[in-house]
XYZ file of C-alpha atoms in Angstrom:
445
model
C 0.246 -0.075 0.451
C 1.163 3.429 -0.770
C 0.883 5.410 2.903
C 0.944 8.529 4.385
C 3.047 9.115 7.911
C 2.354 12.509 9.682
C 4.902 13.084 12.419
C 8.475 12.200 11.758
C 8.775 11.519 15.756
C 9.114 8.814 17.757
C 6.106 7.570 16.765
C 5.454 8.566 13.340
C 9.556 7.226 12.667
C 9.115 3.898 14.003
C 5.230 2.957 12.330
C 6.802 4.523 9.099
C 9.951 2.360 9.101
C 8.302 -0.938 10.602
C 5.536 -0.374 7.790
C 8.031 -0.056 5.161
C 9.845 -3.073 6.297
C 6.838 -4.628 6.065
C 6.595 -4.203 2.397
C 4.797 -0.584 2.023
C 5.357 2.617 0.063
C 5.642 4.689 3.182
C 6.050 9.398 3.054
C 6.594 10.564 5.822
C 5.278 14.040 6.002
C 6.690 16.863 8.572
C 6.872 20.297 9.725
C 10.308 20.228 10.552
C 13.475 20.197 7.741
C 15.924 18.552 10.132
C 13.840 15.343 10.864
C 13.188 15.063 6.854
C 16.539 15.368 5.748
C 17.500 12.972 8.477
C 15.323 10.075 7.174
C 16.431 11.601 3.312
C 19.788 10.123 4.000
C 18.932 7.471 5.902
C 19.194 8.218 9.579
C 17.016 8.620 12.453
C 16.040 11.570 14.031
C 15.235 10.329 17.102
C 17.407 8.351 19.330
C 15.485 4.554 19.515
C 17.618 1.040 19.594
C 17.630 -0.586 15.882
C 15.901 2.410 14.592
C 18.820 3.727 12.034
C 19.435 0.794 10.572
C 16.014 -0.077 9.601
C 15.106 3.191 8.166
C 18.471 3.439 6.343
C 17.288 0.043 4.710
C 13.759 1.663 3.806
C 15.275 5.053 1.902
C 17.903 2.189 0.338
C 15.085 -0.149 -0.896
C 12.898 2.788 -1.915
C 10.206 2.145 -0.085
C 11.027 5.081 2.850
C 10.246 8.802 2.081
C 10.220 11.890 3.635
C 8.874 15.300 3.051
C 7.706 18.833 4.131
C 4.257 19.377 4.402
C 4.415 22.438 1.846
C 6.222 20.472 -0.638
C 3.913 17.366 -1.513
C 2.222 16.435 1.436
C -1.619 16.960 -1.140
C 0.018 15.703 -3.958
C 1.229 12.116 -1.646
C -3.038 12.136 -0.498
C -4.016 11.870 -3.588
C -2.655 8.872 -4.519
C -2.658 7.554 -0.914
C -4.227 4.460 0.218
C -4.007 5.942 3.732
C -2.799 8.681 6.042
C -1.774 7.515 9.211
C -1.348 10.054 12.116
C 1.001 10.537 14.654
C 1.719 13.805 15.724
C 2.007 14.610 19.248
C -0.050 15.709 21.876
C 0.966 17.867 24.176
C -0.779 19.072 27.402
C -1.465 22.835 27.967
C -0.902 24.276 31.298
C -4.115 22.964 32.976
C -3.972 19.115 31.413
C -6.065 19.836 28.627
C -4.558 18.327 25.406
C -3.092 20.930 22.854
C -5.438 20.352 19.667
C -3.227 22.991 17.378
C -1.050 20.331 15.587
C -3.799 17.906 15.428
C -5.967 19.895 13.918
C -3.177 21.189 11.398
C -2.842 17.822 10.420
C -6.398 17.221 9.817
C -7.037 20.643 7.872
C -3.841 19.659 5.437
C -5.759 15.821 4.756
C -8.758 17.691 4.040
C -7.238 19.904 1.669
C -5.083 17.305 0.297
C -8.124 14.634 -0.621
C -10.592 17.072 -2.650
C -9.256 15.773 -5.653
C -10.022 12.119 -4.669
C -12.627 10.008 -6.340
C -12.101 7.058 -3.214
C -12.556 7.899 0.589
C -9.355 8.021 2.291
C -8.977 5.916 5.142
C -6.864 7.648 8.020
C -5.232 5.546 10.948
C -4.998 7.677 14.379
C -1.877 6.661 15.952
C -1.588 9.767 17.898
C -2.776 9.516 21.824
C -6.154 11.197 21.652
C -9.746 11.148 22.456
C -12.266 9.671 20.328
C -14.972 13.281 21.187
C -11.690 15.453 20.936
C -11.131 13.733 17.338
C -14.863 13.899 16.206
C -15.063 17.621 17.133
C -11.794 18.514 15.399
C -13.594 16.703 12.070
C -16.572 18.050 12.806
C -15.388 21.290 12.289
C -12.953 21.064 9.767
C -13.692 22.542 5.976
C -14.280 22.264 3.207
C -17.286 19.789 4.160
C -17.156 17.958 0.948
C -13.656 16.737 1.836
C -13.954 15.833 5.310
C -16.364 13.963 4.259
C -13.743 11.584 2.225
C -12.110 10.580 5.258
C -13.099 7.044 7.252
C -11.301 7.603 10.592
C -10.222 5.069 12.703
C -8.304 4.781 15.949
C -5.501 2.181 16.280
C -3.719 2.897 19.420
C 0.224 2.346 19.458
C 1.703 0.471 22.279
C 5.370 1.411 21.956
C 7.929 1.203 24.175
C 11.415 3.456 23.941
C 14.153 1.095 23.475
C 12.256 -1.512 22.778
C 10.052 0.188 19.808
C 10.886 -1.971 17.069
C 10.438 -4.905 19.044
C 7.369 -4.022 19.795
C 6.102 -3.151 16.767
C 6.133 -6.755 15.233
C 5.623 -8.429 18.409
C 2.922 -6.432 20.280
C 0.994 -7.821 23.274
C -2.508 -6.831 20.954
C -3.613 -5.414 17.875
C -6.422 -2.495 18.089
C -8.710 -1.094 15.391
C -11.661 0.705 16.101
C -13.873 3.160 14.467
C -17.318 3.620 13.017
C -17.108 2.212 9.460
C -16.442 -1.376 9.287
C -14.374 -1.573 5.768
C -12.228 1.347 6.962
C -11.285 -0.907 10.303
C -10.378 -4.004 8.433
C -8.468 -1.783 5.871
C -6.339 -0.549 8.845
C -6.266 -3.562 10.349
C -4.770 -5.367 7.327
C -1.490 -3.100 7.575
C -0.561 -5.652 10.064
C -1.205 -8.708 7.721
C 1.421 -11.479 9.065
C 1.777 -10.073 12.524
C 0.875 -12.376 15.107
C -1.232 -11.111 18.107
C -4.468 -10.872 19.207
C -6.639 -8.480 17.192
C -9.892 -6.139 18.200
C -12.007 -4.815 16.389
C -13.709 -2.048 18.768
C -15.413 1.564 18.744
C -13.330 4.599 18.034
C -13.983 5.455 21.706
C -12.736 2.133 23.404
C -9.940 2.186 21.188
C -9.339 5.913 22.297
C -9.221 5.206 25.775
C -6.884 2.156 25.722
C -3.357 3.704 25.679
C -4.735 6.106 28.400
C -5.587 2.912 30.646
C -2.318 1.357 30.116
C -0.192 4.220 30.578
C -2.013 5.138 34.059
C -2.208 0.924 35.035
C 1.343 1.440 34.407
C 1.567 4.849 36.224
C -0.616 3.189 39.361
C 1.211 -0.080 39.665
C 4.766 2.340 39.753
C 3.079 4.814 42.956
C 1.607 1.714 44.190
C 4.938 0.102 44.947
C 6.712 2.670 46.139
C 4.074 3.274 48.023
C 4.183 -0.271 49.734
C 7.488 0.254 49.694
C 7.533 3.445 51.926
C 5.311 1.543 54.821
C 7.453 -1.274 54.598
C 10.296 0.399 55.970
C 8.362 2.049 58.755
C 7.916 -1.164 60.418
C 11.481 -2.657 58.922
C 10.510 -4.852 56.206
C 12.229 -5.462 52.322
C 9.887 -3.660 50.003
C 11.015 -5.268 47.268
C 11.422 -8.310 49.038
C 7.351 -7.890 50.102
C 6.303 -6.729 46.084
C 8.363 -10.162 45.167
C 5.808 -11.717 46.765
C 3.275 -10.099 45.722
C 3.614 -10.741 42.713
C 4.282 -14.652 43.066
C -0.152 -14.700 43.161
C -0.885 -15.232 39.426
C -4.552 -16.154 40.748
C -5.739 -12.438 42.096
C -2.685 -10.132 42.254
C -0.961 -10.946 38.787
C -3.845 -11.836 36.915
C -7.699 -10.231 35.036
C -9.129 -11.091 39.114
C -10.670 -7.482 40.170
C -10.018 -5.714 37.055
C -13.458 -5.790 35.453
C -15.686 -2.334 36.060
C -18.604 -2.948 38.887
C -19.808 -1.893 42.057
C -17.839 -0.700 45.111
C -16.226 -3.471 47.379
C -16.651 -4.141 50.640
C -16.531 -7.415 52.546
C -14.206 -7.719 56.282
C -10.915 -7.395 54.515
C -10.173 -4.253 52.139
C -11.655 -1.256 54.022
C -10.019 -2.762 57.124
C -6.470 -3.331 56.048
C -6.955 -0.479 53.731
C -6.949 2.128 56.454
C -4.583 0.070 59.181
C -2.267 0.947 56.527
C -2.927 4.739 56.017
C -2.999 4.383 60.202
C 0.206 3.507 59.504
C 1.550 6.448 57.290
C -0.280 8.824 59.572
C 1.350 7.575 62.552
C 4.466 8.118 61.078
C 3.932 11.846 59.441
C 4.627 9.701 55.911
C 1.751 10.888 53.443
C 0.806 7.914 50.923
C -1.612 9.681 48.470
C -2.595 6.625 46.087
C -3.760 4.708 48.736
C -5.263 7.301 50.719
C -7.247 7.724 47.774
C -8.796 4.024 47.294
C -11.639 4.395 49.513
C -13.046 7.696 48.565
C -13.112 6.858 45.094
C -15.326 3.516 45.850
C -17.076 5.577 48.058
C -18.008 7.534 44.696
C -19.120 4.203 43.115
C -22.038 3.997 45.653
C -22.773 7.890 45.924
C -22.991 7.509 41.781
C -26.074 4.709 42.115
C -27.615 6.417 44.862
C -27.763 9.667 43.162
C -28.854 8.389 40.287
C -32.040 6.267 42.243
C -32.341 9.275 44.176
C -33.253 11.348 40.807
C -35.484 8.673 39.448
C -39.491 8.775 39.741
C -39.396 5.125 41.820
C -40.029 5.041 45.143
C -40.785 1.313 46.044
C -38.167 -0.720 45.177
C -37.433 -4.029 45.185
C -33.296 -4.706 46.405
C -31.952 -7.926 45.726
C -28.819 -9.178 47.431
C -27.288 -7.317 50.315
C -24.533 -8.936 51.625
C -21.355 -7.854 50.180
C -21.007 -10.927 47.546
C -23.130 -13.868 46.596
C -22.191 -17.276 48.413
C -21.576 -15.057 51.853
C -23.726 -13.481 54.693
C -21.181 -11.166 55.671
C -22.613 -7.922 55.867
C -19.403 -6.287 57.532
C -18.763 -3.242 55.075
C -20.961 -4.166 52.184
C -21.648 -1.350 49.588
C -25.078 -2.657 49.278
C -26.112 -2.570 53.003
C -24.490 1.578 52.576
C -26.528 2.205 49.455
C -29.610 0.134 51.026
C -29.105 2.200 54.471
C -29.068 5.709 52.462
C -32.034 4.743 50.252
C -33.897 4.365 53.744
C -32.920 7.278 54.991
C -34.496 9.448 51.951
C -37.693 7.439 52.822
C -37.822 4.739 49.752
C -39.725 2.004 50.758
C -37.301 -0.821 50.416
C -38.462 -5.367 50.062
C -35.037 -7.111 50.355
C -34.275 -10.356 48.910
C -30.727 -12.246 49.390
C -30.960 -15.978 49.127
C -27.186 -15.895 50.986
C -29.111 -14.227 54.139
C -30.681 -15.403 57.094
C -31.292 -13.005 59.975
C -31.515 -15.424 62.695
C -27.756 -17.204 61.894
C -26.538 -13.532 62.274
C -23.598 -13.419 64.797
C -21.238 -11.282 66.537
C -19.668 -8.406 64.558
C -21.519 -9.264 60.924
C -25.163 -8.941 63.614
C -23.802 -5.898 64.996
C -23.084 -4.226 62.192
C -25.922 -5.167 60.405
C -28.274 -3.687 63.187
C -26.670 -0.964 63.432
C -27.257 -0.021 59.614
C -30.294 -1.942 59.084
C -32.034 -2.216 62.553
C -35.109 -3.191 60.795
C -33.796 -5.138 58.686
C -35.881 -8.415 59.797
C -38.915 -6.590 58.497
C -37.841 -5.448 55.618
C -36.213 -8.895 53.933
C -38.504 -11.010 51.741
C -37.730 -14.947 51.903
C -38.719 -15.148 47.402
C -38.436 -12.313 44.761
C -41.939 -12.625 44.374
C -42.667 -11.304 47.321
C -39.799 -8.227 47.006
C -40.890 -7.289 43.557
C -44.391 -7.829 44.489
C -44.767 -4.441 44.549
C -42.016 -2.547 43.333
C -41.711 0.144 40.728
C -37.867 -0.421 39.778
C -35.519 -3.450 41.078
C -32.156 -2.689 42.406
C -29.942 -5.302 41.577
C -26.527 -5.753 43.696
C -26.529 -9.666 43.425
C -27.272 -12.115 40.485
C -29.717 -13.843 42.063
C -32.991 -13.542 39.682
C -33.300 -15.756 36.590
C -33.318 -13.488 33.296
C -36.795 -14.420 32.363
C -37.955 -13.444 35.843
C -36.028 -10.085 35.380
C -37.736 -10.321 31.541
C -41.106 -10.422 33.071
C -40.620 -7.421 35.230
C -38.998 -5.349 32.657
C -42.458 -5.671 30.472
C -44.914 -4.969 33.317
C -42.795 -1.617 33.450
C -40.532 -2.434 36.464
C -37.120 -0.746 36.407
C -34.418 -2.934 35.932
C -31.108 -1.073 37.564
C -27.924 -3.328 37.976
C -25.810 -1.929 39.904
C -22.756 -2.965 38.351
C -23.699 -0.614 35.346
C -25.074 2.172 37.248
C -22.294 4.303 37.294
C -22.185 4.490 33.281
C -25.615 5.273 33.366
C -25.411 8.042 36.070
C -22.548 9.460 33.459
C -23.502 13.344 32.409
C -23.686 13.399 28.585
C -20.548 14.721 26.557
C -20.576 18.543 25.125
C -18.438 16.930 22.315
C -20.102 15.051 19.307
C -19.679 11.029 19.716
C -21.388 8.378 17.714
C -22.397 5.092 19.344
C -19.304 2.470 19.547
C -19.485 -0.726 17.379
C -19.755 -4.036 19.491
C -16.440 -5.007 20.391
C -15.130 -8.015 18.355
C -12.689 -9.927 18.454
C -10.865 -11.582 15.192
C -9.080 -14.284 14.513
C -5.145 -14.020 15.467
C -2.963 -12.765 12.392
C-alpha cells in the first residue's frame, strides 16, 4: 500500500520504518526540515535502538521517503491508500490536550483529498480521545473533503528503547472506528504479525493507551508506597513486592480488573485503613493508597444519586451481603446503599438468598443492626415477594433468573443493575460522539 505518515517524531518514524520493512511504500510528512533531511539521508531523527538501520534499509530499498508538508503532502494524499497520523499530543498547562497540531494535520488531509474520488482511511495512532477527534472533524473544512475521510483509531503500544520489537511483537492489535470497512482496511496493515486482534468502537480504542499508561503509573506508585510503608516497620519493600507478584491467581491476573460496583467485606476496607493509620502515625503521606476508599465511596454515591433522581420510590433490592455465596454484611456496599435509600424515604423490600437474619452473629450481627435495625421487617423470602409492588428493581447480586427480569421489565418495572449504574449516571458529553461498535475479537493474525 501507499501510506502517508504524518509526524516524523518517535511514533511516526518507528511506524513508518516498520511499515516500509513490511513492504509498504511509506512517506513521512513533517514540518521540521531537520527531521525530513535525516530520513532522506537514511538516518533516524530520534534515538531508538535499531531505528537508524531500519530507516537506512527502507530508504535504500526505495520504500521510505520523507517530505516537508508544504512540498508534496497534498499530492501524496491524492495517490495514497491510507493516511496515518502520528503527531504529538502535548498537554497545556491545565492538563487539557493541545489540539492545534492535530487540527492542522486534519485540515491538511482535508485539503489533500479534494481531488480524490475514493474515500481515504485516516488511521490515528496519536494518543487522543475520540470526542476530541470527532469535534475536530466536525469543525474542519471544506465539508465535501471531510466527508471523504474514514476515521479509525489504532493506538500504539510502543516503549522507548524496544519500540521496533514492540511493533512486530505487540501484545494485541486494536483498531476502532464507525466504518467496518475502514477498520478492516487499517487492520490489514499488520498482515503477517502474530497477535490477538480486536475490532472495537472509536471511543473504546481511544481510551486504551490512556488506560494502559494510567495502569503502568498506578503500579509504579503502588509499589513505591508499599516500599515506603514497609520501611516504617523494618520490612524490605522489594521482597514484599516480589512475594506479591507470585500470586498469579489474584494479584497478577485479570482478577478484579472488571468495572462494576464498589468493593466491601471484612478485609479490603479494614486493611486499607490500617495502612493509612501506619502512614499517619509516622507522618508519611501515601496519597495513592489514601485515595482508594474515597474512590470506592464515590461508586456508591453514583448509584445513590441515580436512584434519587428517578421517580421510583418502591424498590425491590436484590442482594445485601457483600458478595454472592456469603452472608457477610460487614462493610457491604449494598448495605451502605440500602441505608442511604431508607434514610431518604424509599420503601425497600430486600431479597437475598444468602441471608438468614436468625443466623447472623457477632460483628456481622452488630453491623447489620447498626446500619439496618429493621432488617428483619424488610427482608423477604422470595423474589416474588420483593418485586410484588416494586416500581424498580435494584440488582446488587445475580440472584434472579433472566426470564424473571424480562417479565418484570415487560410490566414496566425499571431494572437497575448496580454493576452498570455508573455508566447510567454519567453526564452527557459536551463533545460530539456516535454509538460505539460492538466489541469484536478477530482471529489471530
